[in-house]
Amino acid sequence: MAIRVLRLALLIIGTRAIWNDPERYRHISDGSDQHHFVTRPEFAAPRYVVAKHHPRAISPGYWFVSPHVDPFTTPPYSGERNFVPCGNGPHIYDDNGVLIWSGACRYQNRNCFGFNAVQVNDTAALTFYVAEKHAQRGSEVLAPRSGFILNNRYEELAHIVIDSKYTHDEHEFYLQPDGRTIIVSMREAVNADGADINQTSRQVSATGFLEIDIASDRPIFTWSPRAAIGIHVNQSCDTVNKFNTDRKKVWDFFHLNSVEKFANGDYLVSARHMHAIYRISGQNGKILWTLGGCVGNSDFTMGDGVAFHWQHNARILYEDEARLILSFFDNESDDHDYGEPFGTNPPIGKIIELNLSSRPMTATLLRRFDRPDKGQTPTAGGLQVLGPITNAEDVRSAHVFVCWSREGYISEYDGNDKLVMEARFASDRKRTYRAFKAAFKGYPTEPPILKILSMPYNTLSILQPASVFYVSWNGATEVASWRFYGRANNSSAEFSLVADASKSGFETSVIVPQHIPFAYAEAFDADGKGIGRSEVVGIELPSGASGLGNEALIFPNEGLPAAPSSLQGYSTAELLGFLVLFSLAVYGLVGLLRKLLKAGVRLWRGDRAAVGYSQLPLSDL
């Protein structure tokens, strides 16, 4: 009994030690938290650790993630593999955490934001952008303040460069459903009236937005917060900088972080430093109503659980004449302790309903999603309701995907608000501003990449040559299997099928117990249709090797024989001996597994009876 109590105490202490310091406990310096591939050695995409609590309940789709790191705030480089290209930028993963596509190298390993898959006139498109302060200079410099729209073949449909008189920030890049315009966030330093805070004037960062016509690259609507349209500096919740009279300090009093457009042309704006969400007229930019705020300026009576602080990612889910249903990410803390509440509260994803016909108007909480590990998200984050949404009831029963930002932490909930999946990067070195989930089919124009490595192996103390095939196809979602074709030389001799395999992860590997000098790989979809093939490549011999075996003996007729059976060449006595040894090994393994299972059951019943599965850290799962 005493031992069980001691074990339980150690478990509790260990769990608290892990989650009281969620930002540093999994710091890895050897690069094992990143993917490394033979076919794409330049890739260093973050690895995901995935916990599927209810696998059958998880909705289909891919994760769209933008891992990034701030090189100016990370520890000094001291041999750690923190800055290995290419690990920053747009990435696609499946729901097992398997990498599907990396655009890191293509976009110079730059920090990207807003990477998402959207439908434009029933056509799939990918969007993301790079803010000016994250634009690194290199041999092939991309313009700062750049936005990109790609099709499902990863071809660029549009490269949007924001006019230099505007400073584009990283908060919003929202392609409209018709594909003609895009909303981008921007900021500008202006002088504001400071009379409301007993100052003559105050230089502020006016964070607003532009709606840009993609064809002409010109704004069709421009908006920034100012007193003339109903935004006043004394409404800011940033109490630290509100009364700072330093003339050199540009005060980010508003901090816009999301914009979406209503069907009638109005705009929904989230302002983090105002603790408020606004409806803005698409005609004159004036405030039509305010939800929330820290100075009693809300136009709504707030129901239980609706109040929010330092929020992000406000989105329109459903609207009719009498009501509006919104979602947003309630951070409940900020990273600089600018004001109440300070950075000590777990965030909450919220879905609320606004009654626009009542007087006064009311706001009611419909659904809420608490961060599973009880950690904090003082910056960034987002909530996505997985559609389609055609009516109010769809909102109540839809799956919800939440990005908790730090360490790429994401989770999914079913229509009953049950946690069905959670995942996070294997270390804390990167984060993602937002993450999204969507159905997507990718058909890359670049071909698959194949590499063949030579490997010797022993058969009854006889050195034999083998060939190891590695194949990948960056961005291809429809590959179900691979076939490998080889020949003895690089002449006109026909290729023969030497191996086939189901797709396994981003990179599939197969060992063939023969020396295959030249080969190519072909990808097949689930229906058995060939969808792409690699170039013909030659085998890569180990450094200093002059060959592994006599090719004339292996290929007596310049053709490739079928792979030999692994039992071929053994006598009956040898086979019987192997069978006896194998049986003894299986018997011993079964006994060991039974003991481990019994010990595990005792440990679970004695020590973890009160610990919920979803509350355990992913490292324990």
Coordinates of C-alpha atoms in Angstrom, one line a residue:
M1 CA 0.0 0.0 0.0
A2 CA 2.8 2.4 0.9
I3 CA 4.6 1.7 -2.4
R4 CA 1.3 2.5 -4.3
V5 CA 0.9 5.8 -2.4
L6 CA 4.5 6.7 -3.2
R7 CA 4.1 5.9 -6.9
L8 CA 1.0 8.1 -7.1
A9 CA 2.8 10.9 -5.3
L10 CA 5.7 10.7 -7.8
L11 CA 3.2 10.7 -10.7
I12 CA 1.5 13.8 -9.4
I13 CA 4.8 15.6 -8.8
G14 CA 6.1 14.6 -12.2
T15 CA 3.0 15.8 -14.0
R16 CA 3.0 19.2 -12.2
A17 CA 6.7 19.6 -13.0
I18 CA 6.0 19.1 -16.7
W19 CA 3.0 21.3 -17.1
N20 CA 4.1 24.1 -14.8
D21 CA 6.8 24.8 -17.4
P22 CA 5.1 24.0 -20.7
E23 CA 7.4 26.1 -22.8
R24 CA 10.8 24.4 -22.1
Y25 CA 10.3 20.9 -20.8
R26 CA 10.7 19.2 -24.2
H27 CA 13.5 21.3 -25.6
I28 CA 15.5 19.1 -27.9
S29 CA 18.9 20.1 -29.2
D30 CA 19.9 17.1 -31.4
G31 CA 17.3 17.6 -34.2
S32 CA 15.4 14.5 -33.3
D33 CA 12.2 16.6 -33.0
Q34 CA 12.4 17.3 -36.7
H35 CA 11.8 15.0 -39.7
H36 CA 14.8 14.0 -41.8
F37 CA 14.5 12.2 -45.1
V38 CA 16.9 10.5 -47.5
T39 CA 15.1 11.9 -50.6
R40 CA 14.7 15.4 -49.2
P41 CA 17.6 16.0 -46.9
E42 CA 16.9 19.8 -46.9
F43 CA 13.6 19.3 -45.1
A44 CA 13.5 19.7 -41.3
A45 CA 9.7 19.9 -40.7
P46 CA 8.7 19.6 -37.0
R47 CA 7.5 16.2 -35.8
Y48 CA 4.1 15.9 -34.3
V49 CA 3.1 13.8 -31.3
V50 CA -0.5 12.7 -31.7
A51 CA -3.0 11.3 -29.2
K52 CA -6.2 9.9 -30.8
H53 CA -8.7 9.6 -28.0
H54 CA -11.5 8.5 -30.2
P55 CA -10.1 7.7 -33.7
R56 CA -13.3 6.8 -35.4
A57 CA -14.8 10.2 -34.4
I58 CA -12.1 12.3 -36.0
S59 CA -13.3 14.1 -39.0
P60 CA -11.4 13.7 -42.3
G61 CA -9.0 16.4 -43.5
Y62 CA -5.5 17.7 -43.4
W63 CA -3.8 20.1 -41.0
F64 CA -2.5 23.4 -42.4
V65 CA 0.3 24.6 -40.2
S66 CA 2.9 27.4 -40.4
P67 CA 5.8 26.5 -38.0
H68 CA 7.9 29.6 -37.2
V69 CA 10.6 30.7 -34.9
D70 CA 11.8 34.2 -34.0
P71 CA 15.6 34.1 -34.6
F72 CA 16.0 37.2 -32.4
T73 CA 14.5 35.7 -29.3
T74 CA 15.9 32.2 -29.4
P75 CA 19.0 31.2 -27.4
P76 CA 22.4 31.8 -29.1
Y77 CA 23.4 29.1 -31.5
S78 CA 25.8 26.6 -29.9
G79 CA 25.8 23.6 -32.1
E80 CA 22.1 23.0 -31.7
R81 CA 20.1 22.2 -34.9
N82 CA 17.7 25.1 -34.3
F83 CA 18.4 26.8 -37.6
V84 CA 18.4 23.9 -40.0
P85 CA 16.7 24.7 -43.3
C86 CA 14.0 24.1 -44.2
G87 CA 11.6 24.0 -41.2
N88 CA 9.7 27.3 -41.2
G89 CA 6.9 28.2 -43.5
P90 CA 3.7 26.5 -44.9
H91 CA 3.3 22.8 -44.1
I92 CA 0.6 20.2 -44.6
Y93 CA 0.2 17.2 -42.2
D94 CA -2.4 14.3 -42.1
D95 CA -4.2 13.4 -38.9
N96 CA -1.5 11.0 -37.9
G97 CA 1.1 13.8 -37.9
V98 CA 2.6 12.6 -41.2
L99 CA 4.1 15.3 -43.3
I100 CA 2.3 15.7 -46.7
W101 CA 3.9 18.9 -48.1
S102 CA 6.6 21.3 -47.1
G103 CA 6.9 24.7 -48.7
A104 CA 9.8 25.8 -46.4
C105 CA 12.6 25.7 -48.9
R106 CA 10.5 27.0 -51.8
Y107 CA 9.8 30.2 -49.7
Q108 CA 13.3 30.5 -48.3
N109 CA 12.6 29.2 -44.8
R110 CA 10.7 32.4 -44.0
N111 CA 8.2 32.7 -41.2
C112 CA 4.8 32.5 -42.9
F113 CA 1.3 33.1 -41.5
G114 CA -2.3 32.4 -42.3
F115 CA -1.7 29.2 -44.3
N116 CA -5.0 27.7 -45.1
A117 CA -6.9 25.7 -47.8
V118 CA -10.0 27.5 -49.1
Q119 CA -12.6 26.9 -51.7
V120 CA -13.0 29.6 -54.4
N121 CA -15.8 28.9 -56.8
D122 CA -15.6 25.2 -56.0
T123 CA -11.9 25.2 -56.7
A124 CA -9.3 24.5 -54.0
A125 CA -6.7 27.2 -53.3
L126 CA -3.9 27.7 -50.7
T127 CA -3.2 31.1 -49.2
F128 CA -0.5 32.4 -46.9
Y129 CA 1.6 35.6 -46.4
V130 CA 5.0 36.8 -45.1
A131 CA 5.0 40.0 -43.0
E132 CA 7.7 42.6 -43.5
K133 CA 9.5 42.0 -40.3
H134 CA 9.9 38.3 -41.1
A135 CA 11.2 38.9 -44.7
Q136 CA 14.8 37.6 -44.7
R137 CA 17.2 38.7 -47.4
G138 CA 18.8 36.0 -49.4
S139 CA 20.2 35.2 -52.9
E140 CA 16.6 35.2 -54.3
V141 CA 14.8 37.9 -52.3
L142 CA 11.1 37.8 -52.3
A143 CA 9.4 41.2 -51.8
P144 CA 8.5 42.0 -48.3
R145 CA 4.8 42.3 -47.4
S146 CA 4.2 39.4 -49.8
G147 CA 1.1 37.3 -50.1
F148 CA 0.6 34.1 -52.1
I149 CA -2.3 32.2 -53.6
L150 CA -1.6 28.7 -54.9
N151 CA -3.8 26.1 -56.7
N152 CA -3.9 22.4 -55.7
R153 CA -0.9 21.7 -58.0
Y154 CA 1.1 24.1 -55.8
E155 CA 1.4 26.6 -58.7
E156 CA 1.3 30.3 -57.9
L157 CA -1.9 31.9 -59.1
A158 CA -1.1 35.3 -57.5
H159 CA 1.7 37.0 -55.8
I160 CA 0.4 40.0 -53.9
V161 CA 2.8 42.8 -52.9
I162 CA 1.4 45.4 -50.6
D163 CA 1.9 49.0 -51.5
S164 CA 5.0 50.3 -49.7
K165 CA 3.0 53.2 -48.1
Y166 CA 1.2 50.5 -46.0
T167 CA 2.9 48.3 -43.5
H168 CA 1.4 44.8 -43.7
D169 CA 1.5 42.8 -40.5
E170 CA 1.1 39.1 -39.8
H171 CA -2.5 39.0 -38.5
E172 CA -4.8 38.6 -41.5
F173 CA -4.7 37.5 -45.1
Y174 CA -8.3 36.4 -45.9
L175 CA -9.2 35.4 -49.5
Q176 CA -12.8 36.1 -50.2
P177 CA -15.1 33.4 -51.5
D178 CA -15.4 34.8 -55.0
G179 CA -11.6 34.9 -55.3
R180 CA -11.6 38.5 -56.5
T181 CA -10.5 40.3 -53.4
I182 CA -8.4 39.6 -50.3
I183 CA -8.4 41.3 -46.9
V184 CA -5.1 42.0 -45.4
S185 CA -4.2 43.7 -42.0
M186 CA -1.9 46.7 -41.9
R187 CA -0.6 49.3 -39.5
E188 CA 0.5 52.9 -39.7
A189 CA 1.9 55.3 -37.1
V190 CA -0.4 58.4 -36.7
N191 CA -1.0 61.1 -34.2
A192 CA -4.2 60.6 -32.1
D193 CA -6.1 63.0 -29.9
G194 CA -5.0 62.3 -26.3
A195 CA -7.5 64.6 -24.5
D196 CA -9.4 61.6 -23.1
I197 CA -6.3 60.5 -21.3
N198 CA -5.1 64.0 -20.3
Q199 CA -2.6 64.2 -23.1
T200 CA -2.5 66.7 -25.9
S201 CA -1.7 64.2 -28.6
R202 CA -0.3 60.7 -28.8
Q203 CA 1.5 58.8 -31.5
V204 CA -0.2 55.4 -31.9
S205 CA 0.0 52.4 -34.1
A206 CA -3.3 52.4 -36.0
T207 CA -3.8 48.7 -36.9
G208 CA -6.4 48.5 -39.6
F209 CA -7.0 46.6 -42.9
L210 CA -7.2 46.8 -46.6
E211 CA -9.5 45.0 -49.0
I212 CA -7.4 44.5 -52.2
D213 CA -8.6 43.8 -55.7
I214 CA -6.3 40.9 -56.7
A215 CA -6.4 41.7 -60.5
S216 CA -5.2 45.3 -60.1
D217 CA -3.3 44.9 -56.7
R218 CA -5.1 48.1 -55.5
P219 CA -7.2 48.7 -52.3
I220 CA -10.9 49.0 -52.8
F221 CA -11.6 49.7 -49.1
T222 CA -9.2 51.0 -46.4
W223 CA -10.0 51.2 -42.7
S224 CA -8.0 52.2 -39.5
P225 CA -9.3 53.0 -36.0
R226 CA -9.8 56.7 -35.2
A227 CA -12.1 58.9 -33.1
A228 CA -14.1 60.1 -36.1
I229 CA -15.6 56.7 -36.6
G230 CA -16.1 55.8 -32.9
I231 CA -12.8 54.4 -31.7
H232 CA -11.2 56.4 -28.8
V233 CA -7.8 55.8 -27.2
N234 CA -9.3 55.8 -23.7
Q235 CA -11.1 52.6 -24.6
S236 CA -7.9 50.6 -24.7
C237 CA -7.3 47.9 -22.1
D238 CA -3.5 48.4 -22.4
T239 CA -3.2 50.2 -19.1
V240 CA 0.6 50.0 -19.0
N241 CA 1.2 52.1 -22.2
K242 CA -1.9 54.2 -22.0
F243 CA -0.3 56.8 -19.7
N244 CA 3.3 56.4 -20.9
T245 CA 4.3 59.9 -22.1
D246 CA 7.5 58.8 -23.8
R247 CA 7.4 60.6 -27.1
K248 CA 9.3 57.8 -28.8
K249 CA 6.8 55.2 -27.8
V250 CA 4.4 54.3 -30.5
W251 CA 1.4 52.9 -28.6
D252 CA -0.4 49.9 -30.1
F253 CA -3.7 50.9 -28.5
F254 CA -6.0 48.9 -30.7
H255 CA -4.2 45.8 -32.1
L256 CA -6.5 44.4 -34.8
N257 CA -5.9 40.7 -35.3
S258 CA -8.8 39.4 -37.5
V259 CA -11.2 40.7 -40.1
E260 CA -14.1 39.0 -41.9
K261 CA -16.7 40.3 -44.3
F262 CA -20.5 40.1 -43.9
A263 CA -22.7 39.2 -46.8
N264 CA -24.0 42.8 -47.0
G265 CA -20.5 44.3 -47.2
D266 CA -19.9 45.2 -43.5
Y267 CA -16.8 43.9 -41.6
L268 CA -16.3 42.0 -38.4
V269 CA -13.1 43.2 -36.6
S270 CA -11.4 41.8 -33.5
A271 CA -9.3 44.2 -31.5
R272 CA -7.1 42.5 -28.9
H273 CA -6.1 45.5 -26.9
M274 CA -9.7 46.7 -26.7
H275 CA -11.1 43.3 -25.5
A276 CA -13.8 44.0 -28.2
I277 CA -15.3 42.8 -31.4
Y278 CA -16.8 45.3 -33.8
R279 CA -19.2 45.5 -36.7
I280 CA -18.0 48.1 -39.1
S281 CA -20.0 49.7 -41.9
G282 CA -18.7 48.8 -45.3
Q283 CA -20.0 52.2 -46.5
N284 CA -18.3 54.7 -44.2
G285 CA -16.2 52.6 -41.8
K286 CA -18.2 53.7 -38.7
I287 CA -18.8 51.4 -35.8
L288 CA -22.3 49.9 -36.0
W289 CA -22.0 48.0 -32.7
T290 CA -19.4 46.9 -30.1
L291 CA -19.3 43.5 -28.4
G292 CA -17.3 43.4 -25.2
G293 CA -14.7 46.1 -24.2
C294 CA -13.2 46.9 -20.8
V295 CA -14.7 50.3 -20.2
G296 CA -18.4 49.5 -20.3
N297 CA -18.9 50.4 -23.9
S298 CA -20.5 47.1 -25.1
D299 CA -23.8 47.3 -27.0
F300 CA -24.8 43.8 -25.7
T301 CA -25.9 42.4 -22.4
M302 CA -23.3 39.7 -21.9
G303 CA -24.6 36.3 -20.7
D304 CA -22.7 33.9 -18.4
G305 CA -19.4 32.9 -19.9
V306 CA -19.5 35.3 -22.8
A307 CA -17.0 37.9 -21.5
F308 CA -13.5 37.7 -23.1
H309 CA -10.1 39.3 -22.9
W310 CA -7.1 39.7 -25.3
Q311 CA -9.0 37.6 -27.9
H312 CA -8.2 36.5 -31.4
N313 CA -9.7 35.1 -34.6
A314 CA -13.4 36.3 -34.5
R315 CA -15.4 34.6 -37.3
I316 CA -18.9 34.7 -38.7
L317 CA -20.6 31.3 -38.6
Y318 CA -24.3 32.0 -39.3
E319 CA -26.5 35.1 -39.7
D320 CA -30.2 35.8 -40.3
E321 CA -32.4 38.9 -39.7
A322 CA -32.6 38.4 -35.9
R323 CA -29.3 36.7 -34.9
L324 CA -25.7 36.3 -35.5
I325 CA -23.5 33.4 -34.4
L326 CA -19.8 34.0 -34.0
S327 CA -16.7 32.1 -32.9
F328 CA -13.5 33.5 -31.4
F329 CA -10.5 32.4 -29.4
D330 CA -10.6 33.9 -25.9
N331 CA -6.9 34.1 -24.8
E332 CA -7.8 35.3 -21.3
S333 CA -4.2 36.5 -20.8
D334 CA -1.5 38.5 -22.7
D335 CA 2.2 38.1 -23.0
H336 CA 3.3 41.5 -21.7
D337 CA 1.0 41.9 -18.7
Y338 CA -0.4 45.1 -20.1
G339 CA -3.5 44.9 -17.9
E340 CA -6.1 42.7 -16.3
P341 CA -6.3 39.8 -16.5
F342 CA -2.6 39.1 -16.3
G343 CA -1.0 36.1 -18.0
T344 CA -2.2 33.3 -15.6
N345 CA -5.4 32.0 -17.2
P346 CA -6.0 29.1 -19.6
P347 CA -7.6 30.1 -22.9
I348 CA -11.1 29.2 -24.1
G349 CA -12.5 28.7 -27.5
K350 CA -16.1 30.1 -27.6
I351 CA -19.1 30.1 -29.9
I352 CA -21.8 32.7 -29.0
E353 CA -25.1 33.8 -30.4
L354 CA -26.0 37.5 -30.6
N355 CA -29.7 38.4 -30.5
L356 CA -29.9 41.5 -32.7
S357 CA -33.7 42.0 -32.4
S358 CA -33.9 42.3 -28.6
R359 CA -33.5 45.6 -26.8
P360 CA -31.0 45.7 -25.3
M361 CA -29.2 43.2 -27.6
T362 CA -27.9 40.1 -25.9
A363 CA -25.0 37.7 -26.2
T364 CA -25.3 34.1 -25.1
L365 CA -22.7 31.4 -24.9
L366 CA -23.5 28.3 -27.0
R367 CA -20.3 26.2 -26.8
R368 CA -17.0 26.5 -25.1
F369 CA -13.7 24.5 -25.4
D370 CA -11.1 24.6 -22.6
R371 CA -7.5 24.0 -23.3
P372 CA -7.0 20.3 -22.5
D373 CA -3.6 20.6 -20.7
K374 CA -4.7 23.7 -18.7
G375 CA -1.7 25.6 -20.1
Q376 CA -1.7 29.2 -21.4
T377 CA -1.9 30.8 -24.8
P378 CA -1.0 34.4 -24.1
T379 CA -0.7 35.2 -27.8
A380 CA -2.1 33.9 -31.1
G381 CA -4.5 31.0 -31.4
G382 CA -7.7 30.3 -33.2
L383 CA -10.9 28.3 -33.4
Q384 CA -12.4 26.8 -36.6
V385 CA -15.8 25.3 -36.9
L386 CA -15.6 22.5 -39.5
G387 CA -18.4 22.9 -42.0
P388 CA -20.4 23.0 -44.0
I389 CA -22.6 25.3 -42.0
T390 CA -26.0 26.0 -43.6
N391 CA -28.2 26.7 -40.6
A392 CA -27.9 27.5 -36.9
E393 CA -28.3 23.8 -35.9
D394 CA -25.2 22.9 -37.9
V395 CA -23.2 25.2 -35.7
R396 CA -24.4 23.3 -32.6
S397 CA -23.4 19.9 -34.0
A398 CA -20.3 20.6 -36.0
H399 CA -16.8 19.4 -35.1
V400 CA -14.5 22.1 -33.8
F401 CA -10.8 22.4 -34.4
V402 CA -8.8 24.6 -32.0
C403 CA -5.2 25.8 -32.4
W404 CA -3.5 26.7 -29.1
S405 CA -0.5 28.1 -30.9
R406 CA 2.5 27.3 -28.6
E407 CA 4.3 24.2 -29.8
G408 CA 1.8 23.8 -32.6
Y409 CA -0.7 22.4 -30.1
I410 CA -4.0 21.6 -31.7
S411 CA -7.2 19.6 -30.7
E412 CA -10.4 18.5 -32.2
Y413 CA -13.9 18.1 -30.6
D414 CA -16.9 16.3 -31.9
G415 CA -20.5 17.6 -32.1
N416 CA -21.0 16.8 -28.4
D417 CA -17.9 18.8 -27.4
K418 CA -15.9 15.6 -26.6
L419 CA -12.2 15.8 -27.1
V420 CA -11.4 13.3 -29.9
M421 CA -7.8 14.2 -30.8
E422 CA -4.9 16.4 -29.6
A423 CA -1.4 16.8 -31.1
R424 CA 1.7 19.0 -30.6
F425 CA 5.2 19.4 -31.9
A426 CA 7.7 17.1 -30.3
S427 CA 9.6 20.0 -28.9
D428 CA 9.0 23.7 -27.9
R429 CA 11.3 25.3 -30.5
K430 CA 8.5 26.3 -32.9
R431 CA 5.0 27.5 -32.8
T432 CA 2.2 28.3 -35.2
Y433 CA 0.2 31.5 -35.2
R434 CA -2.9 29.7 -36.4
A435 CA -3.7 26.2 -37.7
F436 CA -6.5 25.0 -39.9
K437 CA -8.1 21.7 -40.9
A438 CA -9.7 21.1 -44.3
A439 CA -10.3 18.5 -47.0
F440 CA -7.7 18.9 -49.8
K441 CA -6.3 17.0 -52.8
G442 CA -2.8 17.9 -53.9
Y443 CA -1.4 17.1 -57.4
P444 CA 2.1 18.5 -57.5
T445 CA 3.7 19.2 -60.9
E446 CA 7.1 18.2 -59.7
P447 CA 7.8 14.4 -60.0
P448 CA 8.4 12.0 -57.2
I449 CA 12.0 11.7 -56.0
L450 CA 13.8 8.3 -55.8
K451 CA 17.1 7.4 -54.3
I452 CA 18.8 4.0 -54.3
L453 CA 21.4 3.2 -51.7
S454 CA 23.6 0.2 -51.8
M455 CA 23.7 -2.0 -48.6
P456 CA 25.5 -5.3 -48.0
Y457 CA 23.9 -8.0 -45.9
N458 CA 24.9 -11.4 -44.7
T459 CA 23.3 -14.7 -45.6
L460 CA 24.9 -17.7 -43.9
S461 CA 28.2 -15.7 -43.6
I462 CA 28.1 -14.9 -47.3
L463 CA 28.2 -11.2 -48.2
Q464 CA 25.4 -10.3 -50.5
P465 CA 24.5 -7.0 -52.1
A466 CA 21.1 -5.3 -51.5
S467 CA 19.5 -2.1 -52.7
V468 CA 17.4 0.2 -50.5
F469 CA 14.8 2.3 -52.3
Y470 CA 13.6 5.6 -50.8
V471 CA 10.8 7.5 -52.5
S472 CA 8.7 10.6 -51.7
W473 CA 6.4 13.0 -53.5
N474 CA 6.1 16.3 -51.8
G475 CA 2.5 17.4 -51.7
A476 CA 0.9 14.3 -53.3
T477 CA -2.2 13.3 -51.3
E478 CA -3.5 10.6 -53.6
V479 CA -0.6 8.1 -53.5
A480 CA -1.7 4.7 -52.1
S481 CA 1.2 2.5 -53.3
W482 CA 4.5 2.5 -55.1
R483 CA 6.1 0.2 -57.7
F484 CA 9.8 0.0 -58.3
Y485 CA 11.2 -0.9 -61.7
G486 CA 14.9 -1.7 -62.3
R487 CA 17.4 -2.9 -64.9
A488 CA 21.1 -3.9 -65.0
N489 CA 22.4 -1.0 -67.0
N490 CA 21.5 2.4 -68.3
S491 CA 21.0 1.1 -71.9
S492 CA 17.8 0.5 -73.7
A493 CA 17.1 -2.7 -71.9
E494 CA 13.6 -3.0 -70.6
F495 CA 12.8 -2.3 -66.9
S496 CA 11.5 -5.1 -64.7
L497 CA 9.3 -4.9 -61.6
V498 CA 11.5 -5.6 -58.6
A499 CA 9.4 -4.5 -55.7
D500 CA 6.1 -2.8 -54.7
A501 CA 4.9 -1.4 -51.4
S502 CA 2.1 0.5 -49.8
K503 CA 2.8 4.2 -49.1
S504 CA 4.2 4.6 -45.6
G505 CA 4.6 8.1 -44.3
F506 CA 6.1 11.0 -46.3
E507 CA 9.0 8.7 -47.4
T508 CA 8.5 5.0 -48.3
S509 CA 11.5 2.7 -48.2
V510 CA 11.9 -0.9 -49.5
I511 CA 14.9 -3.3 -49.3
V512 CA 15.5 -5.5 -52.3
P513 CA 18.2 -8.3 -51.8
Q514 CA 19.8 -7.6 -55.2
H515 CA 22.1 -5.0 -56.7
I516 CA 19.8 -2.7 -58.8
P517 CA 22.1 -0.3 -60.7
F518 CA 19.2 1.8 -62.3
A519 CA 15.6 2.2 -61.4
Y520 CA 12.6 4.4 -61.2
A521 CA 9.5 4.5 -59.0
E522 CA 5.8 4.9 -60.0
A523 CA 3.0 6.1 -57.8
F524 CA -0.5 4.5 -57.9
D525 CA -3.7 5.8 -56.4
A526 CA -6.3 3.8 -54.4
D527 CA -7.9 2.6 -57.7
G528 CA -4.6 1.2 -59.0
K529 CA -4.1 4.0 -61.5
G530 CA -0.6 5.3 -62.2
I531 CA -0.4 9.0 -61.3
G532 CA 3.3 9.8 -61.5
R533 CA 6.8 8.5 -61.8
S534 CA 10.2 9.5 -60.8
E535 CA 13.2 10.0 -63.1
V536 CA 15.5 7.0 -63.7
V537 CA 18.3 7.2 -61.1
G538 CA 21.5 5.2 -60.4
I539 CA 22.4 3.4 -57.2
E540 CA 24.6 5.4 -54.8
L541 CA 27.5 3.2 -53.6
P542 CA 29.1 3.7 -50.2
S543 CA 32.1 6.1 -50.2
G544 CA 35.2 4.3 -51.5
A545 CA 33.3 1.2 -52.6
S546 CA 34.0 -0.2 -56.1
G547 CA 30.9 -2.4 -56.3
L548 CA 29.2 -5.1 -54.3
G549 CA 29.3 -8.4 -56.2
N550 CA 29.7 -9.5 -59.7
E551 CA 26.9 -8.0 -61.9
A552 CA 27.4 -10.8 -64.5
L553 CA 26.5 -13.4 -61.9
I554 CA 23.5 -11.4 -60.6
F555 CA 22.2 -10.5 -64.1
P556 CA 23.4 -13.3 -66.4
N557 CA 21.0 -12.3 -69.2
E558 CA 21.0 -8.5 -68.6
G559 CA 17.6 -8.9 -67.0
L560 CA 16.4 -8.8 -63.4
P561 CA 15.3 -12.1 -61.8
A562 CA 12.6 -12.0 -59.2
A563 CA 13.8 -11.5 -55.6
P564 CA 14.9 -14.9 -54.2
S565 CA 12.9 -16.5 -51.4
S566 CA 14.4 -15.9 -48.0
L567 CA 14.3 -19.8 -47.3
Q568 CA 15.9 -20.8 -50.6
G569 CA 19.1 -22.7 -50.3
Y570 CA 18.6 -24.1 -46.7
S571 CA 18.6 -27.9 -45.9
T572 CA 15.7 -29.6 -44.2
A573 CA 17.7 -30.0 -41.0
E574 CA 18.6 -26.3 -41.0
L575 CA 14.9 -25.4 -41.4
L576 CA 13.9 -27.6 -38.6
G577 CA 16.5 -26.1 -36.3
F578 CA 15.3 -22.6 -37.2
L579 CA 11.7 -23.6 -36.5
V580 CA 12.7 -24.9 -33.0
L581 CA 14.6 -21.8 -32.1
F582 CA 11.8 -19.6 -33.4
S583 CA 9.2 -21.5 -31.3
L584 CA 11.3 -21.1 -28.1
A585 CA 11.7 -17.4 -28.8
V586 CA 8.0 -16.9 -29.3
Y587 CA 7.2 -18.9 -26.1
G588 CA 9.6 -16.7 -24.1
L589 CA 8.3 -13.5 -25.6
V590 CA 4.6 -14.4 -24.8
G591 CA 5.6 -15.1 -21.2
L592 CA 7.4 -11.7 -20.9
L593 CA 4.4 -9.9 -22.4
R594 CA 2.0 -11.5 -20.0
K595 CA 4.1 -10.4 -17.0
L596 CA 4.4 -6.9 -18.4
L597 CA 0.6 -6.8 -19.0
K598 CA -0.2 -7.9 -15.4
A599 CA 2.3 -5.3 -14.0
G600 CA 0.7 -2.6 -16.2
V601 CA -2.8 -3.5 -15.1
R602 CA -1.7 -3.4 -11.4
L603 CA 0.0 0.0 -11.9
W604 CA -3.0 1.4 -13.7
R605 CA -5.5 0.2 -11.1
G606 CA -3.4 1.2 -8.2
D607 CA -1.9 4.5 -9.3
R608 CA -4.0 6.0 -12.1
A609 CA -7.6 5.2 -11.3
A610 CA -8.4 8.9 -10.8
V611 CA -6.5 10.3 -13.8
G612 CA -8.6 10.9 -16.9
Y613 CA -7.1 9.8 -20.2
S614 CA -7.4 13.1 -21.9
Q615 CA -5.7 14.9 -19.0
L616 CA -2.4 12.9 -19.3
P617 CA 0.5 14.7 -21.1
L618 CA 1.1 13.5 -24.6
S619 CA 4.5 12.2 -23.6
D620 CA 2.7 9.8 -21.3
L621 CA 0.2 8.7 -23.9

